[in-house]
N, CA and C of each residue as an Amber inpcrd file, in Angstrom:
protein
   657
 158.3790000 146.5110000  34.9220000 157.1220000 147.1770000  34.6160000
 157.3810000 148.6620000  34.3490000 156.7590000 149.1650000  33.3490000
 156.9320000 150.5650000  33.0000000 155.7210000 151.4060000  33.3790000
 154.6580000 150.7610000  33.8220000 153.4410000 151.4820000  34.1680000
 153.0790000 151.2040000  35.6240000 152.0240000 151.8510000  36.1100000
 151.5760000 151.6800000  37.4850000 151.2640000 150.2110000  37.7510000
 152.0160000 149.5360000  38.6390000 151.7980000 148.1040000  38.8840000
 150.4610000 147.8020000  39.5510000 149.7490000 148.8230000  40.0270000
 148.4470000 148.5970000  40.6580000 147.3040000 148.7470000  39.6590000
 147.6250000 149.0890000  38.4290000 146.5830000 149.3200000  37.4390000
 147.0720000 148.8460000  36.0690000 147.5800000 147.6060000  36.0550000
 148.3010000 147.1490000  34.8760000 147.9200000 145.7290000  34.4810000
 147.8660000 145.5080000  33.1700000 147.7150000 144.1610000  32.6090000
 148.9460000 143.8580000  31.7640000 149.4880000 142.6590000  31.9430000
 150.6830000 142.2480000  31.2210000 150.4230000 140.9580000  30.4530000
 150.8040000 140.9430000  29.1860000 150.7780000 139.7080000  28.4140000
 152.1630000 139.0850000  28.5370000 152.2100000 137.8470000  29.0280000
 153.4860000 137.2520000  29.4050000 153.4030000 135.7360000  29.1850000
 154.4370000 135.0170000  29.5980000 154.4290000 133.5600000  29.6290000
 154.6700000 133.1200000  31.0640000 153.9410000 132.0750000  31.5080000
 154.1230000 131.6080000  32.8700000 155.3170000 130.6740000  32.9700000
 155.5130000 130.1120000  34.1620000 156.6680000 129.2540000  34.4000000
 156.6390000 127.9750000  33.5590000 155.4680000 127.6110000  33.0440000
 155.3470000 126.4290000  32.1840000 155.4640000 126.7710000  30.6970000
 155.7560000 128.0310000  30.3960000 155.8950000 128.4490000  29.0160000
 154.5680000 128.6550000  28.3100000 153.5080000 128.8830000  29.0740000
 152.1800000 129.0670000  28.4860000 151.7980000 130.5430000  28.5050000
 151.2280000 131.0110000  27.4010000 150.8180000 132.4030000  27.2960000
 149.7900000 132.7230000  28.3740000 149.9450000 133.8880000  29.0060000
 149.0090000 134.2640000  30.0580000 148.8880000 135.7840000  30.1410000
 147.7960000 136.2290000  30.7250000 147.5810000 137.6470000  31.0020000
 147.6000000 137.8250000  32.5130000 148.5440000 138.6320000  32.9780000
 148.6190000 138.9470000  34.4090000 147.9060000 140.2750000  34.6390000
 146.9670000 140.2820000  35.5810000 146.1530000 141.4740000  35.8340000
 146.4350000 141.9950000  37.2370000 147.1890000 143.0830000  37.3160000
 147.5040000 143.7050000  38.5980000 146.4570000 144.7800000  38.8620000
 145.2420000 144.3240000  39.1270000 144.0970000 145.2130000  39.2840000
 143.4520000 144.9880000  40.6460000 142.8270000 146.0180000  41.1840000
 142.2460000 145.9400000  42.5330000 141.1740000 144.8690000  42.6390000
 140.4050000 144.6640000  41.5710000 139.3340000 143.6640000  41.6190000
 139.7820000 142.3110000  41.0860000 141.0960000 142.1530000  40.8790000
 141.6070000 140.8870000  40.3690000 141.3110000 140.6520000  38.9040000
 140.7550000 141.6700000  38.2400000 140.4740000 141.5500000  36.8140000
 139.0420000 141.1730000  36.4950000 138.1630000 141.1570000  37.4870000
 136.7840000 140.7420000  37.2520000 136.0630000 141.6230000  36.2430000
 136.3130000 142.9340000  36.3290000 135.6680000 143.8340000  35.3770000
 136.1400000 143.5560000  33.9550000 137.4160000 143.2790000  33.8220000
 137.9710000 143.0320000  32.5010000 137.4310000 141.7380000  31.9010000
 137.4470000 140.6590000  32.6750000 137.0430000 139.3600000  32.1270000
 135.5430000 139.2820000  31.8780000 134.8010000 140.2190000  32.4110000
 133.3520000 140.2090000  32.1810000 132.9610000 140.9600000  30.9130000
 133.9170000 141.6500000  30.3020000 133.6100000 142.4080000  29.0950000
 133.3130000 141.4700000  27.9260000 132.4690000 141.9180000  27.0220000
 132.0620000 141.0960000  25.8960000 133.2180000 140.6440000  25.0230000
 134.1430000 141.5460000  24.7340000 135.2620000 141.1690000  23.8620000
 136.0920000 140.0600000  24.4810000 136.1690000 140.0610000  25.8040000
 136.9600000 139.0560000  26.5010000 136.2420000 137.7070000  26.5040000
 134.9710000 137.7290000  26.8410000 134.2200000 136.4800000  26.9510000
 133.9860000 135.8260000  25.5860000 133.7750000 136.6100000  24.5360000
 133.4480000 136.0740000  23.2200000 134.6950000 135.8040000  22.3840000
 135.5190000 136.8250000  22.2220000 136.6710000 136.7100000  21.3230000
 137.7360000 135.7510000  21.8460000 137.8200000 135.5840000  23.1600000
 138.8800000 134.7560000  23.7330000 138.3710000 133.4300000  24.2960000
 137.1190000 133.1210000  24.0330000 136.5190000 131.9230000  24.6170000
 137.2840000 130.6540000  24.2430000 137.6680000 130.5110000  22.9950000
 138.3460000 129.2900000  22.5470000 139.8400000 129.3030000  22.8390000
 140.3830000 130.4840000  23.0620000 141.8230000 130.5830000  23.2900000
 142.1980000 130.2910000  24.7370000 141.2580000 130.5000000  25.6550000
 141.5650000 130.2990000  27.0700000 141.4940000 128.8250000  27.4310000
 142.1950000 128.4590000  28.4980000 142.0740000 127.1150000  29.0420000
 140.8180000 127.0530000  29.8960000 140.3360000 125.8550000  30.1630000
 139.1060000 125.7080000  30.9420000 139.2830000 126.1840000  32.3790000
 140.5210000 126.1620000  32.8750000 140.7660000 126.6060000  34.2470000
 141.3920000 127.9940000  34.2830000 141.2220000 128.7530000  33.1830000
 141.9460000 130.0090000  33.0480000 141.5500000 131.0630000  34.0730000
 140.3880000 130.9360000  34.6820000 139.9590000 131.9410000  35.6510000
 139.9710000 131.4070000  37.0800000 140.5770000 130.2370000  37.2830000
 140.6090000 129.6520000  38.6220000 141.5150000 130.4150000  39.5710000
 142.5490000 131.0470000  39.0350000 143.4850000 131.8100000  39.8570000
 143.2080000 133.2930000  39.6490000 142.8090000 134.0260000  40.6940000
 142.5190000 135.4530000  40.5440000 143.7340000 136.2110000  40.0170000
 143.4800000 137.1140000  39.0920000 144.5480000 137.9610000  38.6040000
 145.3530000 137.3910000  37.4490000 145.0130000 136.2070000  36.9660000
 145.7590000 135.6330000  35.8420000 144.8270000 134.8130000  34.9540000
 144.9890000 134.9780000  33.6670000 144.2450000 134.2100000  32.6720000
 145.2620000 133.4640000  31.8250000 145.1030000 132.1670000  31.7210000
 146.0360000 131.3560000  30.9410000 145.3720000 130.9360000  29.6320000
 146.2040000 130.8350000  28.6040000 145.7200000 130.4530000  27.2870000
 146.2400000 129.0740000  26.9200000 145.5610000 128.4430000  25.9900000
 145.9310000 127.0860000  25.5730000 147.3720000 127.0410000  25.0820000
 148.0710000 125.9640000  25.4210000 149.4710000 125.8650000  25.0230000
 149.6490000 125.4180000  23.5880000 148.5430000 125.1030000  22.8780000
 148.6540000 124.7100000  21.4730000 148.2480000 125.8310000  20.5200000
 148.1660000 127.0590000  21.0350000 147.8000000 128.1770000  20.1780000
 148.9140000 128.4690000  19.1700000 148.5860000 128.6320000  17.8900000
 149.6040000 129.0640000  16.9210000 150.1280000 130.4320000  17.3160000
 151.3770000 130.6850000  16.9860000 151.9340000 131.9500000  17.4520000
 151.2770000 133.1510000  16.7660000 150.6280000 132.9400000  15.6200000
 149.8740000 134.0300000  15.0100000 148.7440000 134.4870000  15.9240000
 148.1990000 133.5340000  16.7080000 147.1410000 133.8850000  17.6510000
 147.6730000 134.7430000  18.7870000 148.9450000 134.5630000  19.1320000
 149.5390000 135.4220000  20.1660000 149.4410000 136.8860000  19.7270000
 149.7550000 137.1400000  18.4650000 149.7270000 138.5120000  17.9520000
 148.3080000 139.0700000  17.9760000 147.3290000 138.2340000  17.6010000
 145.9450000 138.6940000  17.5920000 145.4660000 139.0140000  19.0000000
 145.8730000 138.1880000  19.9690000 145.4860000 138.4360000  21.3670000
 146.1130000 139.7380000  21.8560000 147.3740000 139.9450000  21.5010000
 148.0580000 141.1870000  21.8710000 147.3370000 142.3970000  21.2950000
 146.9810000 142.3240000  20.0180000 146.2780000 143.4370000  19.3730000
 144.9160000 143.6790000  20.0180000 144.2290000 142.6050000  20.3930000
 142.9180000 142.7220000  21.0260000 143.0230000 143.4560000  22.3610000
 144.0020000 143.0700000  23.1710000 144.1920000 143.7260000  24.4570000
 144.6530000 145.1730000  24.2910000 145.5370000 145.4070000  23.3260000
 146.0600000 146.7570000  23.1140000 144.9440000 147.7320000  22.7400000
 143.9140000 147.2170000  22.0490000 142.7930000 148.0700000  21.6680000
 141.8030000 148.2780000  22.8080000 141.5560000 147.2330000  23.5860000
 140.4340000 147.2680000  24.5240000 140.8110000 147.5560000  25.9790000
 141.9630000 147.1170000  26.4180000 142.3140000 147.3050000  27.8290000
 142.4740000 148.7780000  28.1960000 143.2320000 149.6010000  27.4160000
 143.3520000 151.0200000  27.7860000 142.0160000 151.7540000  27.8070000
 141.0620000 151.3020000  26.9860000 139.7430000 151.9510000  26.9620000
 139.0130000 151.7910000  28.2890000 139.4200000 150.8020000  29.0890000
 138.8050000 150.5950000  30.4030000 139.5460000 151.3530000  31.4990000
 140.5740000 152.0780000  31.1110000 141.3260000 152.8610000  32.0890000
 142.4880000 152.1170000  32.7010000 142.8570000 150.9670000  32.1300000
 143.9730000 150.1820000  32.6470000 145.2010000 150.3540000  31.7590000
 146.3580000 150.1710000  32.3410000 147.5730000 150.1340000  31.5540000
 147.7450000 148.7540000  30.9400000 148.4110000 148.7070000  29.8150000
 148.6470000 147.4120000  29.1600000 150.0450000 147.3960000  28.5670000
 150.7400000 146.2700000  28.7250000 152.0570000 146.1010000  28.1260000
 152.3470000 144.6250000  27.9020000 153.3120000 144.3630000  27.0480000
 153.8160000 143.0110000  26.8370000 155.2280000 142.9490000  27.4110000
 155.5890000 141.7990000  27.9410000 156.8870000 141.6660000  28.5920000
 157.9880000 141.3590000  27.5790000 159.2120000 141.5100000  28.0290000
 160.3570000 141.1820000  27.1860000 160.3410000 139.7110000  26.8160000
 159.8910000 138.8630000  27.7470000 159.8100000 137.4310000  27.4790000
 158.8320000 137.1430000  26.3430000 157.7300000 137.8790000  26.2880000
 156.7550000 137.7140000  25.2130000 157.4010000 138.0470000  23.8650000
 158.1380000 139.1490000  23.8050000 158.7720000 139.5500000  22.5590000
 159.8780000 138.5820000  22.1620000 160.5780000 138.0210000  23.1310000
 161.6140000 137.0320000  22.8330000 161.0040000 135.7900000  22.1950000
 159.8410000 135.3680000  22.7130000 159.1680000 134.1990000  22.1450000
 158.6810000 134.4800000  20.7190000 158.1460000 135.6750000  20.4970000
 157.7070000 136.0350000  19.1460000 158.8840000 136.0440000  18.1770000
 159.9880000 136.6270000  18.6190000 161.1790000 136.6900000  17.7700000
 161.6820000 135.2990000  17.4360000 161.6780000 134.4210000  18.4380000
 162.1470000 133.0470000  18.2200000 161.2630000 132.3240000  17.2150000
 159.9470000 132.5180000  17.3060000 159.0350000 131.8620000  16.3620000
 159.2080000 132.4310000  14.9560000 159.3610000 133.7550000  14.8580000
 159.5750000 134.3770000  13.5520000 160.8490000 133.8330000  12.9040000
 161.8980000 133.7140000  13.7020000 163.1730000 133.2100000  13.1900000
 163.0300000 131.7650000  12.7340000 162.3060000 130.9630000  13.5120000
 162.1000000 129.5580000  13.1540000 161.3730000 129.4460000  11.8210000
 160.3390000 130.2490000  11.6270000 159.5620000 130.1890000  10.3870000
 160.4010000 130.6280000   9.1990000 161.2190000 131.6640000   9.3850000
 162.0880000 132.1090000   8.2930000 163.1030000 131.0330000   7.9280000
 163.6370000 130.3710000   8.9460000 164.6080000 129.3030000   8.6970000
 163.9660000 128.1450000   7.9370000 162.7240000 127.7520000   8.3460000
 162.0470000 126.6630000   7.6590000 161.7110000 127.0470000   6.2180000
 161.3380000 128.3110000   6.0190000 161.0160000 128.7740000   4.6790000
 162.2570000 128.7210000   3.7890000 163.3950000 129.1700000   4.3160000
 164.6450000 129.1350000   3.5540000 165.0430000 127.7010000   3.2270000
 164.8910000 126.8150000   4.2200000 165.2160000 125.4090000   3.9890000
 164.3430000 124.8250000   2.8930000 163.0490000 125.1390000   2.9150000
 162.1380000 124.6240000   1.9020000 162.5440000 125.0550000   0.5010000
 162.9380000 126.3150000   0.3510000 163.3730000 126.8040000  -0.9540000
 164.6690000 126.1110000  -1.3900000 165.5830000 125.9270000  -0.4410000
 166.8420000 125.2410000  -0.7680000 166.5920000 123.8030000  -1.2090000
 165.6550000 123.1320000  -0.5630000 165.3370000 121.7590000  -0.9340000
 164.7270000 121.6890000  -2.3260000 163.8590000 122.6230000  -2.6390000
 163.1770000 122.6000000  -3.9310000 164.1300000 122.8750000  -5.0890000
 165.1580000 123.6820000  -4.8520000 166.0930000 123.9690000  -5.9420000
 167.3360000 123.0820000  -5.8940000 167.2890000 122.0530000  -5.0450000
 168.3770000 121.0740000  -4.9400000 169.7150000 121.7620000  -4.6400000
 169.6970000 122.5600000  -3.5990000 170.9080000 123.2910000  -3.2100000
 172.0620000 122.3190000  -2.9790000 173.2240000 122.5710000  -3.5750000
 174.3730000 121.6620000  -3.4260000 174.7800000 121.4210000  -1.9780000
 174.4960000 122.3800000  -1.1030000 174.8720000 122.2130000   0.3060000
 174.1100000 121.0860000   0.9860000 172.9860000 120.6750000   0.3830000
 172.1690000 119.6130000   0.9770000 172.3640000 118.2660000   0.3010000
 173.1930000 118.2300000  -0.7430000 173.3450000 117.0040000  -1.5180000
 173.9540000 115.8600000  -0.7060000 174.8870000 116.1780000   0.1680000
 175.4900000 115.1140000   0.9770000 174.4490000 114.4790000   1.8830000
 173.5820000 115.3090000   2.4740000 172.5060000 114.7830000   3.3070000
 171.5300000 113.9680000   2.4800000 171.2740000 114.4430000   1.2550000
 170.3500000 113.7160000   0.3880000 170.9050000 112.3420000   0.0180000
 172.2020000 112.2810000  -0.2640000 172.8190000 111.0040000  -0.6170000
 172.7610000 110.0330000   0.5630000 172.9940000 110.5380000   1.7560000
 172.9160000 109.6950000   2.9580000 171.4880000 109.2150000   3.1670000
 170.5290000 110.1210000   2.9660000 169.1120000 109.7730000   3.0780000
 168.7510000 108.6740000   2.0850000 169.1790000 108.8380000   0.8320000
 168.8640000 107.8810000  -0.2200000 169.4530000 106.5110000   0.0810000
 170.6680000 106.4860000   0.6160000 171.3140000 105.2150000   0.9240000
 170.5260000 104.4440000   1.9690000 170.0540000 105.1360000   2.9790000
 169.2820000 104.4800000   4.0390000 167.9460000 103.9710000   3.4950000
 167.2570000 104.7990000   2.7170000 165.9590000 104.4130000   2.1520000
 166.1210000 103.2080000   1.2280000 167.1120000 103.2360000   0.3690000
 167.3260000 102.1240000  -0.5680000 167.6720000 100.8300000   0.1540000
 168.3670000 100.9530000   1.2640000 168.7470000  99.7600000   2.0160000
 167.5520000  99.1440000   2.7270000 166.6350000  99.9680000   3.1600000
 165.5010000  99.4740000   3.9520000 164.2790000  99.1170000   3.1080000
 164.2410000  99.5880000   1.8660000 163.0830000  99.3430000   1.0130000
 163.4210000  98.4100000  -0.1350000 162.4590000  97.5940000  -0.5250000
 162.6100000  96.7050000  -1.6760000 162.4710000  97.4940000  -2.9710000
 161.5140000  98.3890000  -3.0160000 161.2810000  99.1960000  -4.2130000
 162.3060000 100.3330000  -4.2630000 162.8000000 100.6150000  -5.4600000
 163.6830000 101.7490000  -5.6620000 162.8490000 102.9580000  -6.0800000
 162.8970000 103.9850000  -5.2940000 162.1320000 105.1780000  -5.6080000
 162.7520000 105.9190000  -6.7820000 161.8920000 106.5080000  -7.6040000
 162.3790000 107.3880000  -8.6600000 162.9980000 108.6310000  -8.0240000
 163.8200000 109.3410000  -8.7800000 164.5140000 110.5020000  -8.2130000
 163.5200000 111.5060000  -7.6400000 162.4250000 111.7640000  -8.3490000
 161.4300000 112.7330000  -7.8750000 160.7880000 112.2400000  -6.5780000
 160.5060000 110.9470000  -6.5010000 159.9170000 110.3930000  -5.2800000
 160.8910000 110.4970000  -4.1050000 162.1690000 110.2170000  -4.3790000
 163.1690000 110.3090000  -3.3210000 163.3300000 111.7500000  -2.8580000
 163.3000000 112.6780000  -3.8020000 163.3960000 114.1000000  -3.4450000
 162.1890000 114.5220000  -2.6030000 161.0070000 114.0310000  -2.9760000
 159.8060000 114.3550000  -2.2020000 159.9010000 113.7800000  -0.7890000
 160.3970000 112.5530000  -0.6740000 160.5510000 111.9290000   0.6380000
 161.5540000 112.7050000   1.4850000 162.6260000 113.1560000   0.8620000
 163.6440000 113.9520000   1.5530000 163.0580000 115.2770000   2.0180000
 162.2660000 115.9020000   1.1740000 161.6100000 117.1650000   1.5180000
 160.6880000 116.9860000   2.7200000 159.8440000 115.9510000   2.6730000
 158.9260000 115.6790000   3.7760000 159.6770000 115.4810000   5.0860000
 160.7900000 114.7700000   5.0110000 161.5600000 114.4590000   6.2110000
 162.2270000 115.7010000   6.7830000 162.8560000 116.4810000   5.9380000
 163.5920000 117.6570000   6.3900000 162.6700000 118.7600000   6.8960000
 161.5190000 118.9220000   6.2490000 160.6020000 120.0030000   6.6260000
 159.7860000 119.6640000   7.8660000 159.6010000 118.3530000   8.1300000
 158.8620000 117.8840000   9.3190000 157.3630000 118.1240000   9.2000000
 156.9670000 119.2850000   8.7160000 155.5530000 119.5670000   8.4960000
 155.4090000 120.0490000   7.0580000 154.6870000 119.2800000   6.2390000
 154.5220000 119.6950000   4.8450000 153.3630000 118.9370000   4.2180000
 153.0030000 119.3470000   3.0200000 151.9240000 118.7060000   2.2740000
 152.4120000 118.4150000   0.8510000 151.7870000 117.4390000   0.2120000
 152.1150000 117.0960000  -1.1640000 150.8030000 116.9530000  -1.9260000
 150.5730000 117.8480000  -2.8710000 149.3220000 117.8510000  -3.6290000
 149.5370000 117.4110000  -5.0720000 150.5250000 116.5560000  -5.2940000
 150.7860000 116.0690000  -6.6490000 149.5950000 115.2640000  -7.1660000
 149.5500000 115.0910000  -8.4790000 148.4220000 114.4000000  -9.1120000
 148.4120000 112.9240000  -8.7050000 147.2420000 112.2670000  -8.7670000
 147.1710000 110.8370000  -8.4580000 148.1170000 110.0360000  -9.3450000
 148.7630000 109.0560000  -8.7470000 149.6720000 108.2110000  -9.4970000
 151.0950000 108.7200000  -9.5880000 151.3850000 109.8350000  -8.9120000
 152.7310000 110.4210000  -8.9980000 153.7020000 109.7920000  -8.0030000
 153.1950000 108.9210000  -7.1280000 154.0830000 108.2420000  -6.1880000
 154.1370000 108.8580000  -4.8060000 153.0920000 109.5550000  -4.4220000
 153.0780000 110.2050000  -3.1000000 153.1710000 109.1850000  -1.9690000
 152.4400000 108.0750000  -2.0890000 152.4430000 107.0650000  -1.0290000
 153.8400000 106.4630000  -0.8600000 154.4940000 106.1720000  -1.9690000
 155.8470000 105.6220000  -1.9030000 156.8070000 106.6090000  -1.2550000
 156.6190000 107.8970000  -1.5290000 157.4740000 108.9140000  -0.9190000
 157.2970000 108.9400000   0.5980000 156.0570000 108.8040000   1.0310000
 155.8030000 108.7710000   2.4780000 156.4680000 107.5460000   3.1020000
 156.3940000 106.4110000   2.4280000 157.0480000 105.2170000   2.9510000
 158.5710000 105.3690000   2.9390000 159.1020000 106.1300000   1.9900000
 160.5260000 106.4170000   1.9970000 160.9170000 107.2170000   3.2230000
 160.1160000 108.2350000   3.5420000 160.3440000 109.0070000   4.7610000
 160.2500000 108.1060000   5.9870000 159.2450000 107.2270000   6.0000000
 159.0350000 106.3050000   7.1160000 160.2500000 105.4030000   7.3060000
 160.7920000 104.8960000   6.2050000 161.9530000 104.0100000   6.2800000
 163.1500000 104.7280000   6.9100000 163.3600000 105.9630000   6.4980000
 164.4810000 106.7310000   7.0420000 164.2900000 106.9970000   8.5380000
 163.0860000 107.4250000   8.9240000 162.8320000 107.7610000  10.3190000
 162.8170000 106.5190000  11.2180000 162.4940000 105.3750000  10.6470000
 162.6020000 104.1360000  11.4100000 164.0320000 103.9190000  11.8880000
 164.9780000 104.1370000  10.9970000 166.3800000 103.8960000  11.3460000
 166.9580000 105.0160000  12.1970000 166.6380000 106.2570000  11.8580000
 167.2690000 107.3810000  12.5330000 166.5840000 107.7940000  13.8330000
 165.2760000 107.6350000  13.9080000 164.5540000 108.1060000  15.0880000
 163.7190000 107.0200000  15.7540000 163.8230000 105.7990000  15.2710000
 163.0920000 104.7080000  15.8980000 161.5910000 104.7630000  15.7010000
 161.1270000 105.4060000  14.6370000 159.6880000 105.4690000  14.3810000
 159.1360000 104.0580000  14.2030000 157.9770000 103.8070000  14.8010000
 157.4180000 102.4670000  14.7880000 156.1310000 102.3270000  13.9930000
 155.4160000 103.4140000  13.7930000 154.1240000 103.2650000  13.1270000
 153.7260000 104.5450000  12.3930000 152.8280000 104.3700000  11.4430000
 152.2210000 105.4660000  10.7010000 150.7200000 105.4610000  10.9560000
 150.1150000 106.6240000  10.9600000 148.6670000 106.7420000  11.0380000
 148.1870000 107.3520000   9.7280000 147.3300000 106.6370000   9.0390000
 146.7860000 107.1060000   7.7670000 145.3070000 107.4210000   7.9560000
 144.9190000 108.6280000   7.6370000 143.5190000 109.0490000   7.7210000
 143.0740000 109.4480000   6.3230000 142.0410000 108.8050000   5.8140000
 141.6150000 109.0970000   4.4590000 140.3210000 108.3890000   4.1110000
 139.8750000 108.5300000   2.8660000 138.6280000 107.8780000   2.4290000
 138.7960000 106.3590000   2.3780000 137.6850000 105.6470000   2.4460000
 137.7210000 104.1840000   2.4760000 138.4430000 103.5850000   1.2690000
 138.2480000 104.1730000   0.1090000 138.8360000 103.5730000  -1.0900000
 140.3500000 103.7830000  -1.1800000 140.9500000 104.5030000  -0.2250000
 142.3950000 104.7200000  -0.2460000 143.1470000 103.7110000   0.6160000
 142.4420000 103.0210000   1.4900000 143.1190000 102.1270000   2.4330000
 143.8010000 100.9670000   1.7240000 143.1130000 100.3830000   0.7430000
 143.6930000  99.2570000   0.0260000 144.9830000  99.6240000  -0.6740000
 145.0390000 100.8340000  -1.2090000 146.2330000 101.2830000  -1.9030000
 147.4150000 101.4120000  -0.9550000 147.1760000 101.9650000   0.2340000
 148.2600000 102.1160000   1.2010000 148.7880000 100.7500000   1.6500000
 147.8850000  99.8040000   1.7990000 148.3080000  98.4520000   2.1990000
 149.1170000  97.7840000   1.0900000 148.6300000  97.8870000  -0.1440000
 149.3330000  97.2760000  -1.2660000 150.6880000  97.9430000  -1.5010000
 150.7300000  99.2620000  -1.3650000 151.9770000  99.9950000  -1.5860000
 153.0140000  99.6560000  -0.5140000 152.5630000  99.4000000   0.6940000
 153.5170000  99.0120000   1.7440000 154.2210000  97.7160000   1.3530000
 153.4440000  96.7570000   0.9020000 154.0310000  95.4610000   0.5320000
 154.9430000  95.6100000  -0.6920000 154.5500000  96.4960000  -1.6160000
 155.3770000  96.7020000  -2.8000000 156.6710000  97.4350000  -2.4550000
 156.5820000  98.3590000  -1.5060000 157.7630000  99.1510000  -1.1360000
 158.7490000  98.3630000  -0.2790000 158.2250000  97.5530000   0.6380000
 159.1120000  96.8850000   1.5910000 159.3190000  95.4020000   1.3040000
 158.4320000  94.8040000   0.5350000 158.5930000  93.4000000   0.1840000
 158.7910000  92.5250000   1.4110000 159.8460000  91.6950000   1.3900000
 160.1520000  90.8200000   2.5200000 161.0230000  91.4820000   3.5790000
 161.3590000  92.7440000   3.3560000 162.2430000  93.4190000   4.3080000
 161.5100000  93.8830000   5.5620000 160.1930000  93.9410000   5.4690000
 159.4340000  94.4020000   6.6340000 158.0190000  93.8360000   6.5800000
 157.5670000  93.3360000   7.7010000 156.2250000  92.7580000   7.7670000
 155.2200000  93.8470000   8.1320000 154.0830000  93.7820000   7.4800000
 153.0350000  94.7640000   7.7360000 152.1630000  94.3100000   8.8920000
 152.0600000  95.1570000   9.9120000 151.1250000  94.9400000  11.0230000
 150.0930000  96.0520000  10.9350000 148.8770000  95.6920000  10.6190000
 147.8650000  96.6850000  10.2640000 146.7040000  96.7000000  11.2570000
 146.3290000  97.8830000  11.7000000 145.1250000  98.0720000  12.4850000
 144.2040000  98.9740000  11.6790000 143.1160000  98.4310000  11.1940000
 142.1590000  99.1690000  10.3570000 140.9460000  99.5130000  11.2260000
 140.7710000 100.7940000  11.4910000 139.6740000 101.2340000  12.3520000
 138.3140000 100.8970000  11.7620000 138.2300000 100.7370000  10.4330000
 136.9530000 100.4330000   9.7880000 136.5730000  98.9650000   9.9480000
 137.4980000  98.1580000  10.3820000 137.1930000  96.7380000  10.5700000
 137.0410000  96.4010000  12.0380000
């Protein structure tokens, strides 16, 4: 701590790795948590039990790391105005740095995948071999590249035009992850008129190599 520990608020992470505000204040932080900016701006970010322990406020563990920065900025503006010291811990900055590095790495990987970087070709060939072995339908090169992109990026979207083979690409990713990670099922959420296409495409992609077990929430 670099400030008076009896008049200090710290943005930190608890032992469970969850973002929290530690309030080393005489009233346990009651004056702070009663302020409008705290009750309104942080209402959705806090956990339901965030005020159960005096002197500490915990935030949801599913908050995007961009929200961490916004919370930090909010406290940096408002806490000193109440006469309290405010700081972020080294652990907080380490977590921010780690997230920034992760995002930069994913961004670089995405660009490398899109330009077919030669360093990834061996992985792509291995991916293609597994997909071709597990699927009856042979994906076009663009579809296979899209499936490879989806798999490597882990989180991505595909906004190609209708009929471009997006569903087949997803099934290509599914086939690979079945073998490599033991994936057992897919969840498809979409309009009613899309369900028939996903069912038909599964049979076209896998043929007799895999039986379709379908649970349709609309039925």
